[in-house]
Coordinates of C-alpha atoms in Angstrom, one line a residue:
M1 CA 86.3 -127.8 -212.9
S2 CA 85.8 -124.2 -211.9
E3 CA 82.3 -122.7 -212.0
L4 CA 81.3 -121.1 -215.3
I5 CA 80.6 -117.3 -215.4
S6 CA 76.9 -116.8 -216.3
V7 CA 76.1 -114.5 -219.3
M8 CA 73.0 -112.9 -220.8
I9 CA 73.0 -111.5 -224.3
V10 CA 70.4 -108.8 -225.2
D11 CA 69.8 -107.6 -228.8
D12 CA 66.7 -107.0 -230.9
E13 CA 68.5 -108.5 -234.0
K14 CA 68.3 -112.3 -234.0
M15 CA 71.3 -112.6 -236.3
I16 CA 73.5 -110.7 -233.7
L17 CA 72.3 -113.0 -231.0
E18 CA 73.1 -116.1 -233.0
D19 CA 76.5 -114.8 -234.1
L20 CA 77.6 -113.9 -230.6
S21 CA 76.3 -117.2 -229.2
T22 CA 78.2 -119.3 -231.8
M23 CA 81.3 -117.2 -232.6
I24 CA 83.4 -119.0 -229.9
D25 CA 83.3 -121.9 -227.5
W26 CA 81.9 -120.0 -224.5
E27 CA 82.4 -122.9 -222.1
A28 CA 86.0 -123.4 -223.1
A29 CA 86.5 -119.7 -222.3
G30 CA 84.9 -120.2 -218.9
Y31 CA 81.4 -118.8 -219.6
Q32 CA 77.9 -120.1 -219.9
I33 CA 75.1 -118.3 -221.8
I34 CA 72.1 -118.7 -219.5
A35 CA 69.7 -116.3 -221.3
T36 CA 69.0 -114.2 -224.3
A37 CA 66.5 -111.4 -224.8
F38 CA 65.2 -109.2 -227.6
N39 CA 64.6 -106.0 -225.7
G40 CA 65.4 -104.3 -222.4
K41 CA 62.0 -105.1 -220.8
Q42 CA 62.4 -108.8 -221.4
A43 CA 66.0 -108.7 -220.4
L44 CA 65.2 -106.9 -217.1
R45 CA 62.7 -109.7 -216.2
K46 CA 65.3 -112.4 -217.0
Y47 CA 68.0 -110.6 -215.1
R48 CA 65.8 -110.5 -212.0
E49 CA 65.1 -114.2 -212.3
L50 CA 68.6 -115.5 -213.1
H51 CA 71.1 -112.8 -212.0
P52 CA 73.7 -113.3 -214.7
Q53 CA 77.3 -112.1 -213.8
V54 CA 77.8 -110.6 -217.3
I55 CA 75.4 -108.8 -219.7
F56 CA 76.1 -108.1 -223.3
T57 CA 73.5 -105.5 -224.5
D58 CA 72.5 -103.5 -227.5
I59 CA 71.5 -99.8 -227.0
R60 CA 68.6 -99.2 -229.3
M61 CA 65.8 -101.7 -228.7
P62 CA 62.0 -101.6 -228.6
F63 CA 59.9 -101.3 -225.4
M64 CA 62.9 -100.5 -223.3
D65 CA 66.3 -99.4 -224.6
G66 CA 69.7 -100.6 -223.2
I67 CA 70.3 -97.3 -221.3
E68 CA 67.1 -97.5 -219.4
M69 CA 67.6 -101.2 -218.7
I70 CA 71.2 -100.6 -217.4
S71 CA 69.9 -97.7 -215.2
E72 CA 67.3 -100.0 -213.6
I73 CA 69.9 -102.7 -213.0
R74 CA 72.4 -100.3 -211.4
K75 CA 69.8 -99.2 -208.8
T76 CA 70.3 -102.5 -207.0
D77 CA 73.4 -104.1 -208.5
E78 CA 76.8 -102.4 -209.0
K79 CA 78.7 -105.7 -209.4
V80 CA 77.3 -107.2 -212.7
S81 CA 79.6 -106.6 -215.6
I82 CA 77.9 -104.9 -218.6
I83 CA 79.4 -104.9 -222.1
L84 CA 77.7 -102.4 -224.4
L85 CA 77.2 -103.5 -228.0
T86 CA 77.2 -100.4 -230.1
A87 CA 77.2 -99.2 -233.8
Y88 CA 79.2 -96.2 -235.0
E89 CA 76.1 -94.0 -234.9
D90 CA 75.3 -94.9 -231.3
F91 CA 78.4 -93.2 -229.7
S92 CA 76.3 -90.4 -228.2
Y93 CA 74.2 -93.1 -226.4
A94 CA 77.4 -95.0 -225.4
K95 CA 78.7 -91.9 -223.6
A96 CA 75.5 -91.7 -221.6
A97 CA 76.0 -95.3 -220.6
I98 CA 79.5 -94.8 -219.3
S99 CA 78.2 -92.8 -216.4
L100 CA 76.1 -95.9 -215.5
G101 CA 79.2 -98.0 -215.0
I102 CA 79.5 -100.2 -218.0
T103 CA 82.6 -102.4 -218.1
E104 CA 83.4 -102.0 -221.8
Y105 CA 81.8 -101.2 -225.0
I106 CA 82.5 -102.8 -228.4
I107 CA 81.5 -102.0 -231.9
K108 CA 79.3 -104.7 -233.4
S109 CA 80.8 -104.6 -236.9
E110 CA 84.4 -105.1 -235.5
I111 CA 83.7 -108.1 -233.3
T112 CA 85.8 -111.2 -234.2
A113 CA 86.4 -114.5 -232.5
N114 CA 89.9 -113.3 -231.4
S115 CA 88.7 -109.9 -230.1
L116 CA 85.8 -111.5 -228.3
S117 CA 88.1 -114.1 -226.7
D118 CA 90.5 -111.4 -225.6
L119 CA 87.7 -109.5 -224.0
L120 CA 86.4 -112.5 -222.2
L121 CA 89.8 -113.4 -220.9
R122 CA 90.3 -109.8 -219.5
L123 CA 86.8 -109.9 -218.0
K124 CA 87.3 -113.3 -216.5
N125 CA 90.5 -112.2 -214.7
S126 CA 88.7 -109.2 -213.4
I127 CA 85.8 -111.2 -212.1
I128 CA 88.0 -113.8 -210.5
K129 CA 89.9 -111.0 -208.7
A130 CA 86.8 -109.3 -207.6
G131 CA 85.2 -112.6 -206.6
K132 CA 88.2 -113.4 -204.4
R133 CA 87.7 -110.1 -202.6
E134 CA 84.0 -110.7 -202.3
R135 CA 84.6 -114.1 -200.7
Y136 CA 86.3 -112.3 -197.9
I137 CA 83.0 -110.6 -197.1
T138 CA 81.4 -113.9 -196.2
D139 CA 84.5 -116.1 -195.7
R140 CA 84.2 -118.7 -192.8
M141 CA 87.9 -118.3 -192.1
L142 CA 87.3 -114.8 -190.8
E143 CA 84.6 -116.1 -188.5
Q144 CA 86.9 -118.9 -187.3
F145 CA 89.6 -116.3 -186.6
F146 CA 87.3 -114.3 -184.3
L147 CA 86.2 -117.5 -182.6
S148 CA 89.8 -118.6 -182.0
E149 CA 92.6 -117.2 -179.9
E150 CA 95.4 -117.6 -182.4
M151 CA 96.4 -115.7 -185.6
T152 CA 95.5 -117.6 -188.8
E153 CA 98.4 -118.8 -191.0
N154 CA 96.5 -118.3 -194.2
T155 CA 98.4 -115.5 -196.0
D156 CA 95.4 -114.0 -197.9
I157 CA 93.4 -113.7 -194.7
E158 CA 96.4 -112.6 -192.8
E159 CA 96.9 -109.7 -195.1
I160 CA 93.3 -108.6 -194.6
L161 CA 93.5 -109.0 -190.8
N162 CA 96.6 -106.7 -190.6
R163 CA 95.3 -104.0 -192.9
P164 CA 94.2 -100.8 -191.2
E165 CA 90.5 -100.2 -191.8
Y166 CA 87.6 -98.1 -190.6
I167 CA 85.4 -100.4 -188.5
I168 CA 81.7 -100.4 -187.6
M169 CA 80.2 -103.2 -185.5
A170 CA 76.5 -103.9 -185.8
E171 CA 74.5 -105.9 -183.3
Q172 CA 70.9 -106.9 -183.4
D173 CA 69.0 -105.9 -180.2
L174 CA 68.0 -109.3 -179.1
P175 CA 66.2 -109.8 -175.7
V176 CA 67.6 -110.9 -172.4
S177 CA 66.1 -114.4 -171.8
L178 CA 64.6 -114.0 -168.3
S179 CA 63.2 -117.5 -168.6
G180 CA 66.4 -119.2 -169.6
E181 CA 65.0 -120.2 -173.0
N182 CA 66.8 -119.8 -176.3
V183 CA 65.9 -116.6 -178.2
P184 CA 63.2 -117.5 -180.8
E185 CA 64.8 -118.4 -184.2
E186 CA 62.2 -116.4 -186.1
I187 CA 63.4 -113.1 -184.6
I188 CA 67.1 -113.6 -185.3
I189 CA 68.6 -111.9 -188.3
H190 CA 71.3 -114.2 -189.6
R191 CA 74.6 -113.4 -191.3
A192 CA 73.4 -113.9 -194.8
K193 CA 70.6 -111.3 -194.4
F194 CA 73.1 -108.8 -192.9
V195 CA 75.4 -109.2 -195.9
E196 CA 72.5 -108.9 -198.3
I197 CA 71.1 -105.7 -196.7
L198 CA 74.5 -104.0 -196.3
T199 CA 75.8 -104.8 -199.8
D200 CA 72.7 -104.2 -202.0
E201 CA 73.3 -100.4 -201.9
K202 CA 76.7 -98.7 -202.1
A203 CA 77.8 -96.9 -198.9
D204 CA 78.2 -93.3 -200.0
G205 CA 81.9 -92.4 -199.9
W206 CA 83.1 -95.8 -198.8
E207 CA 84.2 -99.1 -200.2
L208 CA 83.0 -102.2 -198.2
E209 CA 86.1 -104.4 -197.6
V210 CA 84.9 -107.0 -195.1
I211 CA 81.6 -108.1 -193.5
T212 CA 82.1 -110.9 -191.0
A213 CA 80.2 -112.4 -188.1
I214 CA 81.8 -112.6 -184.6
P215 CA 80.7 -114.3 -181.5
G216 CA 77.5 -113.0 -179.9
R217 CA 75.7 -112.5 -183.1
K218 CA 77.6 -109.3 -184.0
M219 CA 78.7 -108.2 -187.4
V220 CA 82.0 -106.4 -188.1
I221 CA 82.1 -104.2 -191.1
A222 CA 85.4 -102.9 -192.4
L223 CA 85.4 -100.0 -194.8
N224 CA 87.9 -97.7 -196.6
P225 CA 87.1 -94.3 -198.0
D226 CA 86.9 -93.8 -201.7
E227 CA 88.8 -91.0 -203.4
K228 CA 86.1 -88.4 -202.8
N229 CA 85.9 -89.1 -199.1
Y230 CA 89.2 -87.6 -198.0
S231 CA 88.3 -85.3 -195.1
D232 CA 86.2 -85.3 -191.9
R233 CA 86.1 -89.0 -192.1
E234 CA 84.9 -89.6 -188.5
N235 CA 81.7 -87.6 -189.1
K236 CA 81.2 -89.3 -192.4
L237 CA 81.6 -92.7 -190.8
L238 CA 79.0 -91.7 -188.2
K239 CA 76.6 -90.7 -191.0
T240 CA 77.3 -94.1 -192.7
A241 CA 76.6 -95.9 -189.4
H242 CA 73.2 -94.1 -189.2
E243 CA 72.5 -95.1 -192.8
F244 CA 73.4 -98.8 -192.0
Q245 CA 71.2 -98.7 -188.9
S246 CA 68.3 -97.2 -190.7
R247 CA 68.6 -99.7 -193.6
L248 CA 68.8 -102.7 -191.2
Q249 CA 65.8 -101.6 -189.2
K250 CA 63.6 -100.8 -192.2
R251 CA 64.4 -104.1 -194.0
T252 CA 64.0 -106.3 -190.9
G253 CA 61.7 -104.5 -188.5
F254 CA 64.1 -105.1 -185.6
G255 CA 66.3 -102.7 -183.7
F256 CA 70.1 -102.6 -183.9
T257 CA 72.9 -101.1 -181.8
L258 CA 76.1 -100.0 -183.7
Y259 CA 79.6 -99.2 -182.5
I260 CA 82.1 -97.0 -184.4
V261 CA 85.8 -97.5 -183.9
R262 CA 87.6 -94.1 -183.7
G263 CA 90.4 -94.0 -186.3
K264 CA 91.8 -96.8 -188.4
I265 CA 92.5 -100.2 -186.8
S266 CA 93.2 -103.6 -188.2
L267 CA 90.8 -106.5 -187.7
Y268 CA 93.5 -108.2 -185.7
E269 CA 93.7 -105.3 -183.3
F270 CA 89.9 -105.0 -183.1
K271 CA 89.7 -108.7 -182.1
R272 CA 92.2 -108.2 -179.3
F273 CA 90.2 -105.2 -178.0
Y274 CA 86.9 -107.1 -178.3
D275 CA 88.2 -110.2 -176.4
E276 CA 89.5 -108.0 -173.6
N277 CA 86.5 -105.8 -173.3
K278 CA 83.4 -107.9 -174.0
R279 CA 81.5 -106.5 -171.0
I280 CA 81.4 -103.1 -172.7
F281 CA 78.9 -104.5 -175.2
L282 CA 76.5 -105.7 -172.5
K283 CA 76.1 -102.1 -171.3
K284 CA 73.5 -101.4 -173.9
Y285 CA 71.1 -103.4 -171.8
L286 CA 71.5 -100.8 -169.1
E287 CA 71.9 -97.7 -171.2
G288 CA 69.3 -98.5 -173.8
T289 CA 69.3 -100.2 -177.1
G290 CA 69.1 -98.8 -180.7
K291 CA 72.0 -96.3 -180.2
I292 CA 75.3 -95.7 -181.9
H293 CA 78.4 -95.6 -179.7
I294 CA 82.0 -94.5 -180.3
L295 CA 84.8 -96.8 -179.2
D296 CA 88.4 -95.7 -178.6
C297 CA 90.4 -98.9 -179.1
S298 CA 93.7 -97.1 -178.6
Q299 CA 93.0 -97.2 -174.9
V300 CA 91.9 -100.0 -172.6
Q301 CA 88.3 -99.2 -172.0
E302 CA 87.2 -98.8 -168.4
L303 CA 85.8 -102.2 -167.4
E304 CA 82.8 -102.5 -165.2
K305 CA 83.4 -102.1 -161.5
E306 CA 84.5 -105.1 -159.4
R307 CA 81.3 -106.9 -159.0
N308 CA 79.8 -107.9 -155.6
A309 CA 78.8 -111.4 -155.0
A310 CA 75.6 -112.4 -156.8
G311 CA 72.5 -111.5 -154.8
T312 CA 74.0 -108.5 -152.9
T313 CA 70.8 -106.5 -152.7
N314 CA 70.8 -105.0 -149.2
G315 CA 69.4 -108.2 -147.8
I316 CA 66.2 -108.0 -149.9
S317 CA 65.2 -111.0 -152.0
M318 CA 62.8 -111.1 -155.0
E319 CA 60.6 -113.4 -152.9
E320 CA 60.3 -110.7 -150.2
V321 CA 59.4 -108.1 -152.9
L322 CA 56.7 -110.4 -154.2
K323 CA 55.2 -110.9 -150.7
E324 CA 54.9 -107.2 -150.1
T325 CA 51.2 -106.3 -150.4
D326 CA 51.6 -102.5 -150.8
S327 CA 52.1 -101.7 -154.4
Q328 CA 54.2 -98.6 -153.9
T329 CA 56.5 -100.3 -151.4
R330 CA 56.8 -103.3 -153.7
T331 CA 57.8 -101.1 -156.6
R332 CA 60.4 -99.3 -154.5
M333 CA 61.9 -102.6 -153.3
L334 CA 62.0 -104.0 -156.8
K335 CA 63.7 -100.9 -158.2
E336 CA 66.2 -100.9 -155.3
I337 CA 67.2 -104.5 -156.1
L338 CA 67.6 -103.9 -159.8
D339 CA 69.4 -100.5 -159.4
I340 CA 72.0 -102.0 -157.1
A341 CA 72.5 -104.9 -159.5
G342 CA 72.7 -102.5 -162.4
N343 CA 75.4 -100.5 -160.6
D344 CA 77.4 -103.7 -160.4
G345 CA 77.1 -104.3 -164.1
A346 CA 74.8 -105.6 -166.8
E347 CA 75.4 -109.3 -165.9
Q348 CA 74.3 -108.6 -162.3
F349 CA 71.2 -106.8 -163.5
I350 CA 70.3 -109.7 -165.8
S351 CA 70.8 -112.2 -163.0
A352 CA 68.6 -110.2 -160.6
A353 CA 65.9 -109.9 -163.2
Q354 CA 66.0 -113.6 -163.9
S355 CA 65.6 -114.1 -160.1
G356 CA 62.4 -111.9 -160.3
Y357 CA 61.1 -114.1 -163.1
M358 CA 61.7 -117.3 -161.2
A359 CA 60.1 -115.8 -158.0
L360 CA 57.0 -115.1 -159.9
K361 CA 56.9 -118.5 -161.5
H362 CA 57.3 -120.3 -158.2
A363 CA 54.7 -118.2 -156.5
Y364 CA 52.1 -119.2 -159.1
Q365 CA 53.0 -122.8 -158.7
K366 CA 52.4 -122.5 -154.9
V367 CA 49.0 -121.0 -155.6
H368 CA 48.3 -124.0 -157.8
N369 CA 49.5 -126.5 -155.2
G370 CA 52.8 -127.1 -157.0
K371 CA 51.3 -127.8 -160.4
E372 CA 53.0 -126.2 -163.4
K373 CA 51.1 -123.2 -164.5
E374 CA 51.5 -121.6 -167.9
F375 CA 53.7 -118.5 -167.4
P376 CA 54.9 -115.8 -169.8
R377 CA 57.6 -117.1 -172.1
I378 CA 60.2 -115.4 -174.4
T379 CA 58.1 -116.0 -177.5
T380 CA 55.4 -113.7 -176.2
C381 CA 57.4 -111.3 -174.0
W382 CA 60.7 -110.7 -175.9
K383 CA 59.8 -107.1 -176.8
N384 CA 59.5 -106.4 -173.1
W385 CA 62.9 -107.9 -172.3
L386 CA 65.1 -105.7 -174.6
D387 CA 66.7 -103.5 -172.0
A388 CA 66.8 -102.6 -168.3
E389 CA 64.0 -100.0 -168.4
K390 CA 61.6 -102.4 -170.2
I391 CA 62.5 -105.4 -168.0
T392 CA 62.0 -103.3 -164.8
L393 CA 58.6 -102.2 -166.1
W394 CA 57.6 -105.7 -167.1
L395 CA 58.6 -107.2 -163.7
K396 CA 56.7 -104.4 -161.9
E397 CA 53.6 -105.1 -164.0
Q398 CA 53.8 -108.9 -163.6
M399 CA 54.0 -108.5 -159.8
E400 CA 50.9 -106.3 -160.0
V401 CA 49.2 -109.0 -162.1
Y402 CA 50.1 -111.6 -159.5
H403 CA 48.6 -109.6 -156.7
E404 CA 45.5 -108.9 -158.8
Y405 CA 45.3 -112.6 -159.4
I406 CA 45.4 -113.7 -155.8
S407 CA 43.0 -110.9 -154.7
R408 CA 40.5 -112.2 -157.3
E409 CA 40.7 -115.6 -155.6
V410 CA 39.8 -113.9 -152.2
K411 CA 36.8 -112.1 -153.9
G412 CA 35.4 -115.4 -154.7
Y413 CA 35.9 -115.5 -158.5
S414 CA 36.0 -119.0 -160.0
R415 CA 39.3 -120.3 -161.1
I416 CA 38.3 -119.8 -164.8
V417 CA 37.4 -116.2 -164.4
A418 CA 40.4 -115.5 -162.2
D419 CA 42.7 -117.0 -164.8
A420 CA 41.0 -114.9 -167.5
V421 CA 41.5 -111.8 -165.4
E422 CA 45.2 -112.6 -164.8
Y423 CA 45.7 -113.2 -168.6
I424 CA 44.1 -109.8 -169.4
Y425 CA 46.3 -108.0 -166.9
R426 CA 49.3 -109.8 -168.4
S427 CA 48.4 -109.3 -172.0
F428 CA 46.4 -106.0 -172.3
R429 CA 49.4 -104.2 -173.9
N430 CA 48.9 -106.4 -177.0
P431 CA 46.6 -104.4 -179.3
D432 CA 45.4 -107.6 -180.9
L433 CA 44.2 -109.2 -177.7
S434 CA 40.7 -110.6 -178.2
L435 CA 38.0 -112.6 -176.4
N436 CA 39.1 -115.6 -178.5
D437 CA 42.7 -115.3 -177.2
V438 CA 41.5 -115.2 -173.5
A439 CA 39.1 -118.1 -174.2
A440 CA 41.9 -120.2 -175.7
Y441 CA 44.0 -119.5 -172.7
V442 CA 41.4 -120.8 -170.2
H443 CA 40.4 -123.6 -172.6
L444 CA 36.8 -122.6 -173.0
S445 CA 34.6 -121.5 -175.9
P446 CA 34.4 -117.7 -176.4
G447 CA 30.6 -117.8 -175.8
Y448 CA 30.7 -119.7 -172.6
L449 CA 33.6 -117.6 -171.2
S450 CA 31.8 -114.4 -172.1
S451 CA 28.7 -115.5 -170.3
E452 CA 30.6 -116.7 -167.1
F453 CA 32.8 -113.6 -167.1
K454 CA 29.8 -111.2 -167.1
K455 CA 27.9 -113.3 -164.6
E456 CA 30.8 -113.1 -162.0
T457 CA 32.3 -109.6 -162.7
G458 CA 29.1 -107.7 -163.8
V459 CA 30.8 -106.4 -167.0
T460 CA 31.7 -107.8 -170.4
L461 CA 35.2 -109.1 -171.0
K462 CA 35.7 -106.3 -173.6
S463 CA 34.6 -103.6 -171.1
Y464 CA 36.9 -105.1 -168.4
L465 CA 39.8 -105.1 -170.8
T466 CA 39.1 -101.4 -171.7
D467 CA 39.0 -100.6 -167.9
V468 CA 42.4 -102.2 -167.4
R469 CA 43.9 -100.3 -170.3
I470 CA 42.5 -97.0 -169.3
D471 CA 43.6 -97.5 -165.7
A472 CA 47.1 -98.3 -166.9
A473 CA 47.0 -95.2 -169.1
K474 CA 46.0 -93.0 -166.1
K475 CA 48.9 -94.4 -164.0
M476 CA 51.4 -93.5 -166.8
M477 CA 49.9 -90.0 -167.1
D478 CA 50.1 -89.5 -163.3
E479 CA 53.9 -90.2 -163.6
G480 CA 54.1 -87.2 -166.0
K481 CA 57.0 -88.8 -168.0
Y482 CA 55.2 -90.0 -171.1
K483 CA 53.7 -88.4 -174.2
I484 CA 50.1 -89.3 -175.1
Y485 CA 51.1 -91.2 -178.2
E486 CA 53.6 -93.2 -176.1
I487 CA 50.9 -94.1 -173.6
C488 CA 48.4 -95.0 -176.3
S489 CA 50.8 -97.5 -177.8
A490 CA 51.9 -98.8 -174.4
V491 CA 48.4 -99.7 -173.2
G492 CA 47.4 -101.6 -176.3
Y493 CA 45.9 -99.1 -178.8
N494 CA 47.1 -98.8 -182.4
S495 CA 45.0 -95.7 -183.0
S496 CA 45.3 -92.5 -180.9
Q497 CA 41.8 -91.5 -182.0
Y498 CA 40.3 -94.8 -180.8
F499 CA 42.3 -94.4 -177.5
S500 CA 40.9 -90.9 -177.0
Q501 CA 37.4 -92.1 -177.6
A502 CA 37.7 -95.0 -175.2
F503 CA 39.3 -92.8 -172.6
Y504 CA 36.5 -90.2 -172.8
K505 CA 33.8 -92.9 -172.5
K506 CA 35.4 -94.2 -169.3
T507 CA 36.5 -90.9 -167.6
G508 CA 34.4 -88.1 -169.2
M509 CA 37.6 -86.4 -170.3
F510 CA 40.0 -86.7 -173.2
P511 CA 43.6 -87.8 -172.4
T512 CA 45.0 -84.4 -172.9
E513 CA 42.4 -82.8 -170.5
Y514 CA 43.1 -85.5 -167.9
S515 CA 46.8 -84.9 -168.1
R516 CA 46.5 -81.1 -168.1
Q517 CA 44.2 -81.0 -165.1
G518 CA 46.5 -83.0 -162.9
G519 CA 45.2 -86.5 -163.5
R520 CA 43.9 -88.8 -160.8
K521 CA 44.2 -86.3 -158.0
N522 CA 41.6 -84.0 -159.6
E523 CA 39.4 -86.8 -161.0
N524 CA 36.9 -86.5 -158.2

């Protein structure tokens, strides 16, 4: 038995509600009345709870009339079918409702069992047709097509795959896993959420034809222009891509990279292009995430250069970089390795960065006589592993942390305080880092750690953390590449005012003064 179409009837006259509910056998017609309401306000609440597919509604009702109720519903739902129940004297109101996208309107006094049955049959055929098209939006067969190497034999899907469309591909900016772990499930936006976000508002000037997932957690969106959108389509498509990107970022809190295909192309042709040019979509890790790119699928895209053998880095290994004691030389060597790898392609860069991660992990194990030491994992570091620039900076900082750590051992700090110092250097960019976090890391009570830390270092843990943050801020200012607000956020401050106050207490200058006066070279 096919699924029944859900209905809500809204009218302030009890007799009308009863007559409509009993005039025909609704289930035999393929419908089910799931709710009734006596006014627009009550109906709106029930609509939001139950999401009926069809609404029969009166116009004039207390608390909230039918026009206002329809207007509220249409803000988020253009798909629900709305049948207006009207009296002769309500025609002026009915005209206003037409602009809100009602499906039909009927005169109450002329409703008969036959006319209602005819209306429901027409409506059912329309809903089934629309529903079939909607299923294409989330149909697993499309996903299977993109996963397979052969053309599907399903005639309905085949028609869709061969139809020329305008195409946008959206991809969540997920981190590179330097540690080899799976990306945390809690940061992944799944297909259902994509569909929900992209379909809950109409794309201005476009009809959404297909939204389907493809390998690599990417979503392909196929669109066709509506009648008004007949010129300058490429610029309008770019505008729509920006709107999609903004909507996805606002609703999820994560970044997204989008790709626009130039001109119309079938999904079948796009799949062929995608299969032959997958490395193009890795380039975002080198060029930066959160951008919108234009793809010309009429030409074979220039593939990445022929790659050198893995580890071709002018003879320098990550282990050698880590052993270098001079900070500037170490940074230069690290950058050289990663730049050479990046020139060979994104895959080579990722491999080199993963080698850096493993070199650090093994170095800590040696310090601890081969024992496994807790080391940064993807759950805490993923924001720093989103692209080449962030990864390079993270590896540079982690190597600094490592050398700070082993130098503390030489200075005679206890293992507990040395571990606390290492954790501070590793985590100071987190604005929420607290004494409790550091204490939990070294498995001590906050009070005992606070006492031991001050005894050995001569300063409180909070003051030490501030020193680390301010010193990192100075280094960024000395580079002359960052704005003050960017530095503030990068070194662990949510408030620029608080950052300025902390900076002044430690240096006697505000950040803008320090930067303007040439920074560290004029500090003395």
